[in-house]
Amino acid sequence: MPALQKQGPTSGFTLTEVPLPTVAKSDVLIRIEKTGVCGTDVHIYQWDEWASRRVHPPLVIGHEFMGIVEEVGEAVENFKPGDRVSGEGHIGCGHCYFCRTGQGHICRQVQIIGVDRSGCFARFMTMQHGNVWKLKPEIPSDVAAIFDPYGNAMHTVMAQAVAGKSVTIMGAGAIGLIACKIAEAAGALSVSAVEPNPRKRQLAIDYGASAVFDPTQAGWKDQFLAATPEHVGVDVVLEMSGSAPGIRSAFEIVRPGGEVALLGIPSGDVGLNLSEAIIFKAVTVRGINGRLMFETWYQCERFLLDHKLDLMPLITHRFPFHQYKEAFEVLERGEGVKVILDWTQA
Ligand SMILES: NC(=O)c1ccc[n+]([C@@H]2O[C@H](COP(=O)([O-])OP(=O)(O)OC[C@H]3O[C@@H](n4cnc5c(N)ncnc54)[C@H](O)[C@@H]3O)[C@@H](O)[C@H]2O)c1
Ligand SMILES: [Zn+2]
Ligand SMILES: [Zn+2]
């Protein structure tokens, strides 16, 4: 079957033929239809320092997907061929303290599809049935393919109360933009976004932000604070840039006693002064990892079924799988927000 593979410790991917996966008794074999390309895939594509430490080629990459059940293992009762599905790409070990206390998202032995084990950028993928998610017919396939980043946004927004609060999204990339809409739908009093890319600032406004700020402009933080009640900052900052300046800024624009949720992943030390940034300000900080299994998935489904948000405008590009290079290029150039690869062509 065709698959996009990292074949060795250099940049790029290879579209190649790999053997069909075997279906273990608790597995579901999924015929992949649509996949989302994520920043993580771009890191693996470019083979940066993180990728070279974490990923062991040869590996089929990709973790955002939807498809159709082709076959199920003998122990699988809750899925049948023809079911439309997506799935949670973080595979917990199933027997550790975290997995057994409903915290599989922080299992220490977690394996991520397309990072630690074979991924979804292929004609077929197998997944243990406990991680597979049956899709409601109302949910469009392109949207179903991006439940993974949608779930990251949902998990981050829902990690603290946002109703009646002022909320700022630091970094209006794919996940930050989705978070703007979720925060608005979840009753935030105001949603603002900080983002250097002008196209994404405009999208943030389209997506529910009432104000946007450009962090490359001198004096933006003073303007930001001046626009908040008592000029003390916002109640909640959702850090979704993963950049060191973005993370430091998050603590400068949150009000004393406010809350910061950290989703973005910095590549190294961020040089944060803990005394000034957190301790004297009495800021509550939360690290956010993945999605809650499966509370976040139910929330994501509910928001769509209740028409609280439409993710279609964020899908800026679609390519057949064999044009994967174009897909990665539009993301590298910062033009794309969510880019879909279509695996339904021969
Ligand atoms: N913790 C997790 O489980 C988890 C899961 C998925 C993604 N992530 C991380 O979340 C972050 C967001 O993911 P994404 O897919 O939306 O990435 P993205 O690249 O689409 O978005 C990041 C955005 O931050 C903006 N940015 C850069 N510098 C900034 C600054 N100084 N201030 C404000 N904004 C700035 C960029 O222009 C970009 O639009 C990444 O760091 C990613 O690695 C974490
Ligand atoms: Zn992803
Ligand atoms: Zn575990």
XYZ file of C-alpha atoms and ligand atoms in Angstrom:
392
model
C 0.000 0.000 0.000
C 1.178 3.601 -0.517
C 2.539 5.348 2.570
C 4.514 8.483 3.400
C 7.610 7.363 5.205
C 10.557 8.915 6.977
C 13.280 6.671 5.657
C 16.413 8.025 7.280
C 17.945 10.799 9.389
C 17.642 13.574 6.769
C 14.990 16.110 5.748
C 12.011 15.116 3.587
C 9.722 12.125 3.248
C 9.420 9.339 0.692
C 6.166 8.190 -0.856
C 6.707 4.461 -1.007
C 5.011 1.062 -0.906
C 4.861 -0.677 2.477
C 3.231 -4.004 3.476
C -0.410 -3.959 4.628
C -0.560 -3.886 8.447
C -1.649 -7.108 10.140
C -4.858 -6.936 12.206
C -4.407 -8.147 15.801
C -7.480 -9.430 17.621
C -8.258 -6.110 19.386
C -7.428 -3.971 16.323
C -9.496 -2.106 13.807
C -8.131 -1.831 10.256
C -8.991 1.617 8.910
C -8.965 2.613 5.247
C -7.657 6.175 5.528
C -9.636 8.835 3.649
C -8.477 12.245 4.923
C -5.479 13.250 7.028
C -4.458 16.576 8.560
C -0.886 17.817 8.347
C 0.357 19.146 11.684
C 3.298 21.267 12.821
C 4.712 18.085 14.357
C 4.798 16.490 10.893
C 6.651 19.570 9.619
C 9.262 19.101 12.394
C 9.709 15.474 11.322
C 9.799 16.525 7.662
C 12.529 19.099 8.353
C 14.277 16.692 10.747
C 14.948 19.252 13.476
C 16.635 18.545 16.785
C 13.426 17.351 18.473
C 12.617 14.978 15.591
C 16.120 13.531 15.451
C 15.943 12.706 19.190
C 12.396 11.316 19.194
C 11.737 9.615 15.846
C 13.388 6.370 14.719
C 13.186 5.844 10.940
C 11.946 4.077 8.959
C 8.518 5.232 10.099
C 5.159 5.937 8.452
C 4.240 9.352 9.810
C 0.943 11.231 10.415
C -1.480 11.326 13.346
C -4.546 13.352 12.265
C -6.999 11.215 10.297
C -10.445 9.914 9.488
C -11.363 6.858 7.481
C -13.636 3.861 7.064
C -13.383 0.597 8.988
C -12.230 -2.102 6.561
C -11.879 -5.062 8.922
C -11.966 -5.763 12.672
C -10.061 -8.244 14.841
C -11.933 -11.168 16.389
C -12.216 -9.500 19.842
C -13.713 -6.247 18.488
C -17.460 -5.927 19.018
C -18.144 -2.201 18.896
C -17.010 -1.529 15.296
C -17.896 -3.096 11.968
C -16.698 -2.681 8.388
C -18.122 0.524 6.871
C -18.124 2.574 10.104
C -16.767 6.131 9.665
C -14.105 6.733 12.297
C -11.353 8.935 13.614
C -9.157 8.016 16.584
C -7.090 9.137 19.535
C -3.462 8.967 18.404
C -2.016 8.799 21.916
C -1.885 5.109 22.804
C -1.591 4.640 26.579
C -0.081 1.465 28.019
C -3.451 0.644 29.603
C -2.135 -0.673 32.924
C -0.128 2.090 34.667
C -1.386 4.351 37.475
C -2.353 7.106 34.997
C -4.139 4.828 32.523
C -6.036 3.211 35.395
C -7.132 6.525 36.920
C -8.587 8.060 33.762
C -5.440 10.052 32.952
C -4.216 8.089 29.940
C -3.152 11.376 28.305
C -0.219 11.563 30.730
C 0.738 7.857 30.648
C 4.523 7.721 30.844
C 4.679 4.928 28.254
C 2.378 6.710 25.804
C 3.063 6.014 22.156
C 1.959 8.538 19.552
C 1.009 7.280 16.102
C 3.267 8.710 13.409
C 5.888 9.635 16.025
C 6.635 6.528 18.105
C 4.761 3.959 16.018
C 3.392 3.637 12.496
C 1.074 6.529 11.574
C -1.870 7.385 9.340
C -0.246 8.845 6.204
C -0.956 5.597 4.366
C -3.772 3.758 2.595
C -4.474 1.702 5.755
C -3.680 1.904 9.458
C -4.518 -0.394 12.357
C -5.490 0.968 15.768
C -6.588 -0.797 18.942
C -10.375 -0.508 19.174
C -10.284 1.424 22.481
C -8.694 4.389 20.681
C -11.039 4.430 17.696
C -13.814 7.072 17.672
C -17.050 6.517 15.753
C -18.094 9.617 13.825
C -21.589 11.027 13.733
C -22.844 11.354 10.123
C -23.314 15.138 10.533
C -19.575 15.674 10.945
C -17.860 16.411 7.601
C -14.858 14.235 6.774
C -12.407 17.154 6.523
C -13.413 18.282 10.020
C -13.266 14.726 11.358
C -9.676 14.523 10.105
C -8.620 17.385 12.434
C -10.214 16.243 15.701
C -6.695 15.891 17.117
C -5.725 19.609 17.031
C -9.371 20.578 17.627
C -9.147 18.437 20.781
C -5.925 20.189 21.865
C -7.745 23.525 21.590
C -10.808 22.183 23.418
C -8.726 20.657 26.213
C -6.820 23.927 26.728
C -9.926 26.150 26.795
C -11.805 23.770 29.108
C -8.893 23.391 31.556
C -10.120 26.473 33.468
C -13.394 28.387 33.633
C -13.580 30.942 30.808
C -17.239 31.987 31.113
C -17.446 35.622 32.152
C -13.675 36.033 31.869
C -11.366 37.946 29.544
C -9.339 35.439 27.521
C -6.280 35.964 25.316
C -4.906 33.472 22.828
C -1.122 33.774 22.458
C -0.350 32.481 18.953
C -3.297 32.268 16.540
C -2.003 29.286 14.576
C -4.207 26.335 13.748
C -4.918 25.468 17.378
C -5.082 29.067 18.621
C -7.667 29.985 15.989
C -9.873 27.061 16.948
C -9.468 28.090 20.604
C -10.736 31.629 19.809
C -14.024 30.187 18.625
C -14.334 27.681 21.467
C -13.634 30.358 24.115
C -16.247 32.622 22.577
C -18.798 29.785 22.421
C -17.943 28.809 26.016
C -19.018 32.243 27.262
C -15.799 34.246 27.519
C -16.558 37.910 28.104
C -13.911 38.892 25.565
C -11.419 36.995 23.422
C -8.295 38.638 22.053
C -5.350 37.173 20.161
C -1.640 37.982 19.880
C -0.166 36.850 16.560
C 2.648 38.140 14.298
C 1.178 36.803 11.018
C -1.304 39.393 9.579
C -3.333 36.766 7.724
C -3.862 34.816 10.922
C -4.725 38.002 12.852
C -7.515 38.572 10.324
C -8.660 34.965 10.703
C -8.683 35.433 14.489
C -11.114 38.348 14.055
C -13.263 36.236 11.721
C -13.076 33.572 14.400
C -14.452 35.514 17.330
C -11.529 37.644 18.582
C -12.656 41.189 19.417
C -9.087 42.560 19.354
C -5.773 41.378 17.896
C -2.221 42.468 18.675
C 0.997 42.173 16.676
C 3.868 41.167 19.002
C 6.450 42.485 16.522
C 5.162 46.060 17.057
C 7.027 48.038 19.738
C 4.783 48.978 22.647
C 2.109 46.362 21.947
C 2.098 45.162 25.574
C 1.390 48.665 26.894
C -1.484 49.002 24.431
C -2.720 45.574 25.432
C -2.695 46.351 29.164
C -4.255 49.783 28.610
C -7.206 48.047 26.945
C -7.924 45.804 29.973
C -10.072 46.808 32.981
C -7.954 48.619 35.613
C -5.065 48.157 33.113
C -3.936 45.051 35.007
C -4.183 42.386 32.299
C -6.559 39.598 31.318
C -8.050 36.835 33.448
C -6.872 33.914 31.306
C -4.071 33.478 28.740
C -3.949 30.370 26.555
C -0.354 30.003 25.339
C -0.454 28.388 21.899
C 2.624 29.816 20.179
C 5.289 27.593 21.726
C 7.744 30.458 21.199
C 9.905 31.648 24.095
C 8.897 35.334 23.647
C 5.234 34.272 23.404
C 5.480 32.327 26.648
C 7.209 35.187 28.484
C 4.623 37.656 27.146
C 1.774 35.445 28.387
C 2.904 36.117 31.965
C 3.214 39.850 31.348
C -0.319 40.251 30.023
C -2.109 37.991 32.523
C -3.508 39.869 35.514
C -2.212 39.167 39.006
C -4.213 36.191 40.280
C -5.017 35.149 36.708
C -4.521 31.819 34.949
C -2.171 30.686 32.166
C -2.605 27.410 30.268
C 0.539 26.288 28.444
C -0.057 24.164 25.349
C 2.703 25.454 23.035
C 5.933 23.471 23.183
C 9.114 25.550 23.293
C 12.206 23.941 21.798
C 14.433 24.851 24.773
C 14.791 27.015 27.855
C 12.463 30.043 27.762
C 14.231 32.261 30.327
C 11.177 32.939 32.487
C 11.710 34.852 35.748
C 9.501 32.735 38.039
C 9.417 35.286 40.879
C 8.137 38.115 38.714
C 6.130 36.043 36.234
C 4.311 33.682 38.571
C 5.047 33.813 42.303
C 4.554 37.495 43.195
C 1.671 37.694 40.707
C 0.016 34.578 42.231
C -0.653 33.202 38.765
C -2.105 29.703 38.339
C -0.270 27.805 35.602
C -1.444 24.624 33.888
C 0.483 22.397 31.517
C -1.762 20.932 28.827
C -0.946 17.643 27.173
C -2.993 16.069 24.383
C -6.676 15.498 24.937
C -8.624 13.964 27.831
C -9.658 10.469 26.823
C -12.401 10.760 26.018
C -14.095 13.698 27.703
C -12.453 16.101 25.230
C -13.702 14.024 22.275
C -17.298 14.214 23.526
C -16.974 17.988 23.999
C -15.582 18.379 20.470
C -18.461 16.380 19.036
C -21.057 18.314 21.066
C -19.813 21.748 19.941
C -20.092 20.648 16.297
C -23.501 19.010 16.618
C -24.825 22.102 18.415
C -23.386 24.333 15.647
C -21.205 26.266 18.102
C -18.387 26.460 15.581
C -17.497 25.645 11.999
C -13.962 24.429 11.371
C -14.263 24.414 7.568
C -12.913 27.992 7.101
C -9.658 26.912 8.769
C -9.051 24.227 6.155
C -7.117 26.416 3.766
C -5.600 23.780 1.452
C -6.408 20.279 0.203
C -4.035 18.057 -1.792
C -4.116 14.482 -3.048
C -1.593 12.490 -1.013
C 0.961 12.283 -3.807
C 1.235 16.099 -3.743
C 2.478 15.964 -0.158
C 5.463 18.212 -0.942
C 3.142 21.121 -1.829
C 1.261 20.495 1.429
C 4.415 20.815 3.502
C 5.577 23.844 1.527
C 2.411 25.885 2.180
C 2.803 25.147 5.889
C 6.506 25.993 5.902
C 5.719 29.311 4.192
C 3.093 30.095 6.883
C 0.335 30.308 4.221
C -1.730 27.347 5.306
C -3.680 26.935 8.532
C -4.992 23.363 8.259
C -3.895 21.385 5.226
C -5.652 18.129 4.319
C -4.129 15.226 2.394
C -6.700 13.126 0.556
C -5.963 9.370 0.397
C -9.078 8.353 -1.541
C -7.405 8.635 -4.970
C -5.813 5.567 -6.495
N 0.892 20.150 24.487
C 0.370 19.428 23.506
O -0.179 18.333 23.709
C 0.417 19.953 22.126
C -0.327 19.326 21.103
C -0.308 19.896 19.822
C 0.453 21.020 19.575
N 1.195 21.574 20.584
C 1.982 22.800 20.396
O 1.073 23.884 20.397
C 1.591 24.956 19.617
C 0.568 25.396 18.605
O 0.350 24.397 17.613
P -0.200 24.818 16.175
O -0.338 23.558 15.406
O -1.365 25.731 16.295
O 1.076 25.620 15.641
P 1.159 26.841 14.631
O 2.562 26.919 14.185
O 0.058 26.728 13.621
O 0.825 28.108 15.562
C 1.757 28.841 16.305
C 1.457 30.311 16.065
O 2.215 31.103 16.984
C 2.573 32.276 16.307
N 3.690 32.944 17.026
C 5.027 32.821 16.834
N 5.688 33.631 17.675
C 4.770 34.263 18.432
C 4.843 35.215 19.499
N 6.003 35.675 19.953
N 3.697 35.646 20.049
C 2.520 35.193 19.603
N 2.378 34.291 18.601
C 3.499 33.827 18.026
C 2.920 31.801 14.901
O 2.907 32.857 13.954
C 1.840 30.761 14.654
O 0.700 31.336 13.999
C 2.906 24.417 19.030
O 3.975 24.822 19.858
C 2.722 22.918 19.090
O 3.967 22.240 19.139
C 1.167 21.078 21.842
Zn -1.131 17.230 15.271
Zn -0.183 3.943 30.989
